[in-house]
Amino acid sequence: AERERRILEYLSRARIASPAQIQSLTGASIATVRRDLSAMERDGRLRRSHGYVQLPESARTFAEPVCTEEKER
């Protein structure tokens, strides 16, 4: 739905957000936000932890390049 799209777009920019931030973004009640986040986590679209949510590693489109060259010592 529209709320879920907005949450995912926000997380793609912010990388991490609290349920309170999501509530401010969407205007939904905190109970609705928690239900949405739970459903999105079950679907694998985000990852929840204590006090915050973020996109799973596989969904991040903003990943920084990783240096694969070994540093000389």
A tleap script that builds the chain and sets N, CA, C and O, in Angstrom:
source leaprc.protein.ff14SB
mol = sequence {
  NALA GLU ARG GLU ARG ARG ILE LEU GLU TYR
  LEU SER ARG ALA ARG ILE ALA SER PRO ALA
  GLN ILE GLN SER LEU THR GLY ALA SER ILE
  ALA THR VAL ARG ARG ASP LEU SER ALA MET
  GLU ARG ASP GLY ARG LEU ARG ARG SER HIE
  GLY TYR VAL GLN LEU PRO GLU SER ALA ARG
  THR PHE ALA GLU PRO VAL CYS THR GLU GLU
  LYS GLU CARG
}
set mol.1.N position { 0.838 -1.183 0.000 }
set mol.1.CA position { 0.000 0.000 0.000 }
set mol.1.C position { 0.879 1.242 0.000 }
set mol.1.O position { 2.107 1.153 0.024 }
set mol.2.N position { 0.244 2.373 -0.027 }
set mol.2.CA position { 0.950 3.652 -0.098 }
set mol.2.C position { 1.870 3.865 1.111 }
set mol.2.O position { 3.003 4.319 0.952 }
set mol.3.N position { 1.389 3.541 2.312 }
set mol.3.CA position { 2.229 3.726 3.514 }
set mol.3.C position { 3.499 2.901 3.410 }
set mol.3.O position { 4.589 3.385 3.714 }
set mol.4.N position { 3.355 1.657 2.982 }
set mol.4.CA position { 4.522 0.787 2.874 }
set mol.4.C position { 5.515 1.309 1.843 }
set mol.4.O position { 6.725 1.242 2.062 }
set mol.5.N position { 5.027 1.819 0.740 }
set mol.5.CA position { 5.910 2.398 -0.283 }
set mol.5.C position { 6.675 3.581 0.295 }
set mol.5.O position { 7.878 3.716 0.072 }
set mol.6.N position { 5.978 4.437 1.038 }
set mol.6.CA position { 6.635 5.607 1.643 }
set mol.6.C position { 7.690 5.184 2.667 }
set mol.6.O position { 8.763 5.782 2.748 }
set mol.7.N position { 7.375 4.152 3.445 }
set mol.7.CA position { 8.338 3.656 4.433 }
set mol.7.C position { 9.591 3.152 3.738 }
set mol.7.O position { 10.701 3.489 4.150 }
set mol.8.N position { 9.436 2.354 2.696 }
set mol.8.CA position { 10.586 1.808 1.972 }
set mol.8.C position { 11.404 2.906 1.294 }
set mol.8.O position { 12.634 2.854 1.292 }
set mol.9.N position { 10.732 3.888 0.726 }
set mol.9.CA position { 11.452 5.007 0.109 }
set mol.9.C position { 12.253 5.773 1.161 }
set mol.9.O position { 13.404 6.144 0.930 }
set mol.10.N position { 11.638 6.002 2.309 }
set mol.10.CA position { 12.330 6.713 3.383 }
set mol.10.C position { 13.559 5.931 3.839 }
set mol.10.O position { 14.638 6.501 4.005 }
set mol.11.N position { 13.393 4.624 4.041 }
set mol.11.CA position { 14.515 3.807 4.491 }
set mol.11.C position { 15.625 3.724 3.456 }
set mol.11.O position { 16.793 3.578 3.817 }
set mol.12.N position { 15.287 3.812 2.188 }
set mol.12.CA position { 16.334 3.772 1.164 }
set mol.12.C position { 17.214 5.022 1.228 }
set mol.12.O position { 18.375 4.994 0.820 }
set mol.13.N position { 16.654 6.111 1.739 }
set mol.13.CA position { 17.436 7.343 1.900 }
set mol.13.C position { 18.078 7.439 3.283 }
set mol.13.O position { 19.259 7.770 3.396 }
set mol.14.N position { 17.309 7.154 4.330 }
set mol.14.CA position { 17.765 7.369 5.702 }
set mol.14.C position { 18.560 6.194 6.264 }
set mol.14.O position { 19.321 6.360 7.218 }
set mol.15.N position { 18.389 5.013 5.680 }
set mol.15.CA position { 19.060 3.778 6.093 }
set mol.15.C position { 18.492 3.161 7.362 }
set mol.15.O position { 18.477 1.937 7.490 }
set mol.16.N position { 18.025 3.975 8.301 }
set mol.16.CA position { 17.525 3.474 9.575 }
set mol.16.C position { 16.468 4.445 10.086 }
set mol.16.O position { 16.564 5.649 9.851 }
set mol.17.N position { 15.463 3.928 10.781 }
set mol.17.CA position { 14.416 4.795 11.306 }
set mol.17.C position { 13.765 4.134 12.514 }
set mol.17.O position { 13.723 2.909 12.628 }
set mol.18.N position { 13.265 4.967 13.404 }
set mol.18.CA position { 12.518 4.468 14.550 }
set mol.18.C position { 11.042 4.394 14.176 }
set mol.18.O position { 10.608 5.060 13.236 }
set mol.19.N position { 10.273 3.597 14.896 }
set mol.19.CA position { 8.832 3.591 14.644 }
set mol.19.C position { 8.209 4.987 14.794 }
set mol.19.O position { 7.270 5.323 14.072 }
set mol.20.N position { 8.718 5.790 15.712 }
set mol.20.CA position { 8.195 7.154 15.880 }
set mol.20.C position { 8.459 7.998 14.637 }
set mol.20.O position { 7.609 8.799 14.247 }
set mol.21.N position { 9.616 7.833 14.013 }
set mol.21.CA position { 9.908 8.559 12.771 }
set mol.21.C position { 8.969 8.112 11.662 }
set mol.21.O position { 8.481 8.933 10.885 }
set mol.22.N position { 8.717 6.812 11.588 }
set mol.22.CA position { 7.797 6.282 10.587 }
set mol.22.C position { 6.391 6.821 10.843 }
set mol.22.O position { 5.663 7.141 9.904 }
set mol.23.N position { 6.015 6.918 12.109 }
set mol.23.CA position { 4.704 7.458 12.458 }
set mol.23.C position { 4.586 8.904 11.980 }
set mol.23.O position { 3.566 9.283 11.404 }
set mol.24.N position { 5.605 9.700 12.212 }
set mol.24.CA position { 5.595 11.103 11.751 }
set mol.24.C position { 5.515 11.180 10.231 }
set mol.24.O position { 4.811 12.025 9.679 }
set mol.25.N position { 6.233 10.301 9.571 }
set mol.25.CA position { 6.247 10.275 8.110 }
set mol.25.C position { 4.879 9.941 7.532 }
set mol.25.O position { 4.428 10.577 6.580 }
set mol.26.N position { 4.224 8.945 8.111 }
set mol.26.CA position { 2.981 8.439 7.536 }
set mol.26.C position { 1.719 9.061 8.126 }
set mol.26.O position { 0.676 9.085 7.474 }
set mol.27.N position { 1.809 9.564 9.356 }
set mol.27.CA position { 0.624 10.094 10.014 }
set mol.27.C position { -0.273 9.014 10.595 }
set mol.27.O position { -1.364 9.310 11.081 }
set mol.28.N position { 0.176 7.768 10.549 }
set mol.28.CA position { -0.601 6.650 11.092 }
set mol.28.C position { -0.352 6.534 12.593 }
set mol.28.O position { 0.614 7.089 13.116 }
set mol.29.N position { -1.216 5.822 13.264 }
set mol.29.CA position { -1.015 5.592 14.692 }
set mol.29.C position { 0.188 4.679 14.890 }
set mol.29.O position { 0.585 3.956 13.977 }
set mol.30.N position { 0.763 4.716 16.084 }
set mol.30.CA position { 1.927 3.871 16.356 }
set mol.30.C position { 1.546 2.399 16.254 }
set mol.30.O position { 2.368 1.584 15.835 }
set mol.31.N position { 0.311 2.036 16.630 }
set mol.31.CA position { -0.139 0.648 16.508 }
set mol.31.C position { -0.179 0.223 15.040 }
set mol.31.O position { 0.231 -0.888 14.704 }
set mol.32.N position { -0.666 1.095 14.176 }
set mol.32.CA position { -0.709 0.794 12.741 }
set mol.32.C position { 0.702 0.670 12.178 }
set mol.32.O position { 0.980 -0.222 11.377 }
set mol.33.N position { 1.584 1.562 12.597 }
set mol.33.CA position { 2.975 1.508 12.143 }
set mol.33.C position { 3.598 0.181 12.549 }
set mol.33.O position { 4.263 -0.463 11.737 }
set mol.34.N position { 3.395 -0.234 13.782 }
set mol.34.CA position { 3.974 -1.497 14.246 }
set mol.34.C position { 3.426 -2.682 13.459 }
set mol.34.O position { 4.171 -3.602 13.119 }
set mol.35.N position { 2.132 -2.662 13.171 }
set mol.35.CA position { 1.546 -3.748 12.362 }
set mol.35.C position { 2.151 -3.752 10.959 }
set mol.35.O position { 2.507 -4.805 10.430 }
set mol.36.N position { 2.264 -2.562 10.363 }
set mol.36.CA position { 2.870 -2.473 9.021 }
set mol.36.C position { 4.298 -2.999 9.037 }
set mol.36.O position { 4.687 -3.773 8.162 }
set mol.37.N position { 5.080 -2.582 10.029 }
set mol.37.CA position { 6.475 -2.995 10.102 }
set mol.37.C position { 6.592 -4.501 10.321 }
set mol.37.O position { 7.468 -5.146 9.744 }
set mol.38.N position { 5.720 -5.057 11.143 }
set mol.38.CA position { 5.726 -6.513 11.360 }
set mol.38.C position { 5.427 -7.262 10.070 }
set mol.38.O position { 6.100 -8.238 9.738 }
set mol.39.N position { 4.423 -6.803 9.351 }
set mol.39.CA position { 4.059 -7.448 8.080 }
set mol.39.C position { 5.190 -7.317 7.065 }
set mol.39.O position { 5.485 -8.268 6.341 }
set mol.40.N position { 5.816 -6.162 7.009 }
set mol.40.CA position { 6.904 -5.942 6.061 }
set mol.40.C position { 8.128 -6.789 6.424 }
set mol.40.O position { 8.853 -7.250 5.543 }
set mol.41.N position { 8.350 -6.989 7.715 }
set mol.41.CA position { 9.455 -7.846 8.134 }
set mol.41.C position { 9.168 -9.302 7.754 }
set mol.41.O position { 10.057 -9.999 7.263 }
set mol.42.N position { 7.949 -9.760 7.975 }
set mol.42.CA position { 7.575 -11.131 7.591 }
set mol.42.C position { 7.777 -11.364 6.099 }
set mol.42.O position { 8.173 -12.452 5.681 }
set mol.43.N position { 7.501 -10.329 5.294 }
set mol.43.CA position { 7.663 -10.427 3.841 }
set mol.43.C position { 9.119 -10.272 3.404 }
set mol.43.O position { 9.428 -10.437 2.223 }
set mol.44.N position { 10.017 -9.958 4.341 }
set mol.44.CA position { 11.432 -9.796 4.017 }
set mol.44.C position { 11.788 -8.442 3.435 }
set mol.44.O position { 12.879 -8.271 2.889 }
set mol.45.N position { 10.880 -7.472 3.543 }
set mol.45.CA position { 11.147 -6.159 2.948 }
set mol.45.C position { 11.913 -5.225 3.870 }
set mol.45.O position { 12.451 -4.220 3.404 }
set mol.46.N position { 11.979 -5.523 5.162 }
set mol.46.CA position { 12.792 -4.747 6.076 }
set mol.46.C position { 13.189 -5.622 7.241 }
set mol.46.O position { 12.690 -6.735 7.406 }
set mol.47.N position { 14.092 -5.104 8.042 }
set mol.47.CA position { 14.581 -5.822 9.212 }
set mol.47.C position { 14.348 -4.958 10.440 }
set mol.47.O position { 14.682 -3.774 10.454 }
set mol.48.N position { 13.777 -5.557 11.460 }
set mol.48.CA position { 13.501 -4.832 12.700 }
set mol.48.C position { 14.507 -5.241 13.761 }
set mol.48.O position { 14.976 -6.378 13.799 }
set mol.49.N position { 14.823 -4.285 14.619 }
set mol.49.CA position { 15.659 -4.546 15.771 }
set mol.49.C position { 15.089 -3.741 16.923 }
set mol.49.O position { 14.022 -3.142 16.784 }
set mol.50.N position { 15.751 -3.713 18.019 }
set mol.50.CA position { 15.240 -2.993 19.181 }
set mol.50.C position { 15.237 -1.491 18.925 }
set mol.50.O position { 16.282 -0.840 18.959 }
set mol.51.N position { 14.061 -0.957 18.672 }
set mol.51.CA position { 13.910 0.484 18.533 }
set mol.51.C position { 14.130 1.068 17.157 }
set mol.51.O position { 14.052 2.285 16.991 }
set mol.52.N position { 14.405 0.235 16.160 }
set mol.52.CA position { 14.594 0.782 14.822 }
set mol.52.C position { 14.306 -0.271 13.761 }
set mol.52.O position { 14.199 -1.463 14.049 }
set mol.53.N position { 14.186 0.204 12.537 }
set mol.53.CA position { 14.018 -0.669 11.368 }
set mol.53.C position { 15.003 -0.226 10.299 }
set mol.53.O position { 15.443 0.923 10.278 }
set mol.54.N position { 15.340 -1.146 9.419 }
set mol.54.CA position { 16.204 -0.827 8.283 }
set mol.54.C position { 15.922 -1.808 7.173 }
set mol.54.O position { 15.292 -2.842 7.392 }
set mol.55.N position { 16.383 -1.491 5.991 }
set mol.55.CA position { 16.239 -2.404 4.868 }
set mol.55.C position { 17.179 -3.578 5.067 }
set mol.55.O position { 18.263 -3.414 5.627 }
set mol.56.N position { 16.782 -4.760 4.616 }
set mol.56.CA position { 17.721 -5.883 4.680 }
set mol.56.C position { 18.886 -5.629 3.727 }
set mol.56.O position { 18.749 -4.877 2.762 }
set mol.57.N position { 20.015 -6.245 3.992 }
set mol.57.CA position { 21.208 -6.036 3.161 }
set mol.57.C position { 20.928 -6.232 1.681 }
set mol.57.O position { 21.440 -5.477 0.855 }
set mol.58.N position { 20.129 -7.226 1.329 }
set mol.58.CA position { 19.877 -7.530 -0.074 }
set mol.58.C position { 19.032 -6.476 -0.771 }
set mol.58.O position { 19.006 -6.426 -2.001 }
set mol.59.N position { 18.336 -5.627 -0.008 }
set mol.59.CA position { 17.447 -4.642 -0.612 }
set mol.59.C position { 18.077 -3.262 -0.700 }
set mol.59.O position { 17.469 -2.348 -1.256 }
set mol.60.N position { 19.248 -3.093 -0.180 }
set mol.60.CA position { 19.864 -1.765 -0.159 }
set mol.60.C position { 20.387 -1.406 -1.532 }
set mol.60.O position { 21.207 -2.119 -2.110 }
set mol.61.N position { 19.906 -0.298 -2.040 }
set mol.61.CA position { 20.358 0.170 -3.352 }
set mol.61.C position { 21.402 1.259 -3.206 }
set mol.61.O position { 21.976 1.714 -4.195 }
set mol.62.N position { 21.645 1.675 -1.978 }
set mol.62.CA position { 22.549 2.787 -1.730 }
set mol.62.C position { 23.869 2.306 -1.157 }
set mol.62.O position { 24.640 3.106 -0.626 }
set mol.63.N position { 24.139 1.031 -1.255 }
set mol.63.CA position { 25.335 0.462 -0.643 }
set mol.63.C position { 26.581 1.164 -1.154 }
set mol.63.O position { 26.714 1.458 -2.342 }
set mol.64.N position { 27.476 1.420 -0.237 }
set mol.64.CA position { 28.726 2.055 -0.608 }
set mol.64.C position { 29.641 1.010 -1.245 }
set mol.64.O position { 29.592 -0.165 -0.881 }
set mol.65.N position { 30.467 1.434 -2.188 }
set mol.65.CA position { 31.376 0.471 -2.808 }
set mol.65.C position { 32.320 -0.122 -1.763 }
set mol.65.O position { 32.747 0.568 -0.837 }
set mol.66.N position { 32.631 -1.362 -1.918 }
set mol.66.CA position { 33.521 -2.041 -0.995 }
set mol.66.C position { 34.883 -2.153 -1.647 }
set mol.66.O position { 34.997 -2.559 -2.803 }
set mol.67.N position { 35.892 -1.801 -0.919 }
set mol.67.CA position { 37.265 -1.904 -1.434 }
set mol.67.C position { 37.699 -3.348 -1.300 }
set mol.67.O position { 37.711 -3.895 -0.197 }
set mol.68.N position { 38.054 -3.964 -2.405 }
set mol.68.CA position { 38.457 -5.371 -2.376 }
set mol.68.C position { 39.970 -5.534 -2.416 }
set mol.68.O position { 40.483 -6.646 -2.294 }
set mol.69.N position { 40.670 -4.442 -2.585 }
set mol.69.CA position { 42.118 -4.518 -2.616 }
set mol.69.C position { 42.657 -4.622 -1.188 }
set mol.69.O position { 42.181 -3.935 -0.284 }
set mol.70.N position { 43.629 -5.466 -1.001 }
set mol.70.CA position { 44.239 -5.583 0.326 }
set mol.70.C position { 45.194 -4.419 0.523 }
set mol.70.O position { 45.908 -4.011 -0.392 }
set mol.71.N position { 45.188 -3.905 1.724 }
set mol.71.CA position { 46.114 -2.800 2.041 }
set mol.71.C position { 47.511 -3.353 2.232 }
set mol.71.O position { 47.703 -4.416 2.821 }
set mol.72.N position { 48.487 -2.608 1.720 }
set mol.72.CA position { 49.874 -3.007 1.912 }
set mol.72.C position { 50.290 -2.646 3.313 }
set mol.72.O position { 49.904 -1.602 3.840 }
set mol.73.N position { 51.080 -3.514 3.916 }
set mol.73.CA position { 51.511 -3.253 5.296 }
set mol.73.C position { 52.954 -2.886 5.334 }
set mol.73.O position { 53.497 -2.631 6.409 }
savepdb mol mol.pdb
quit
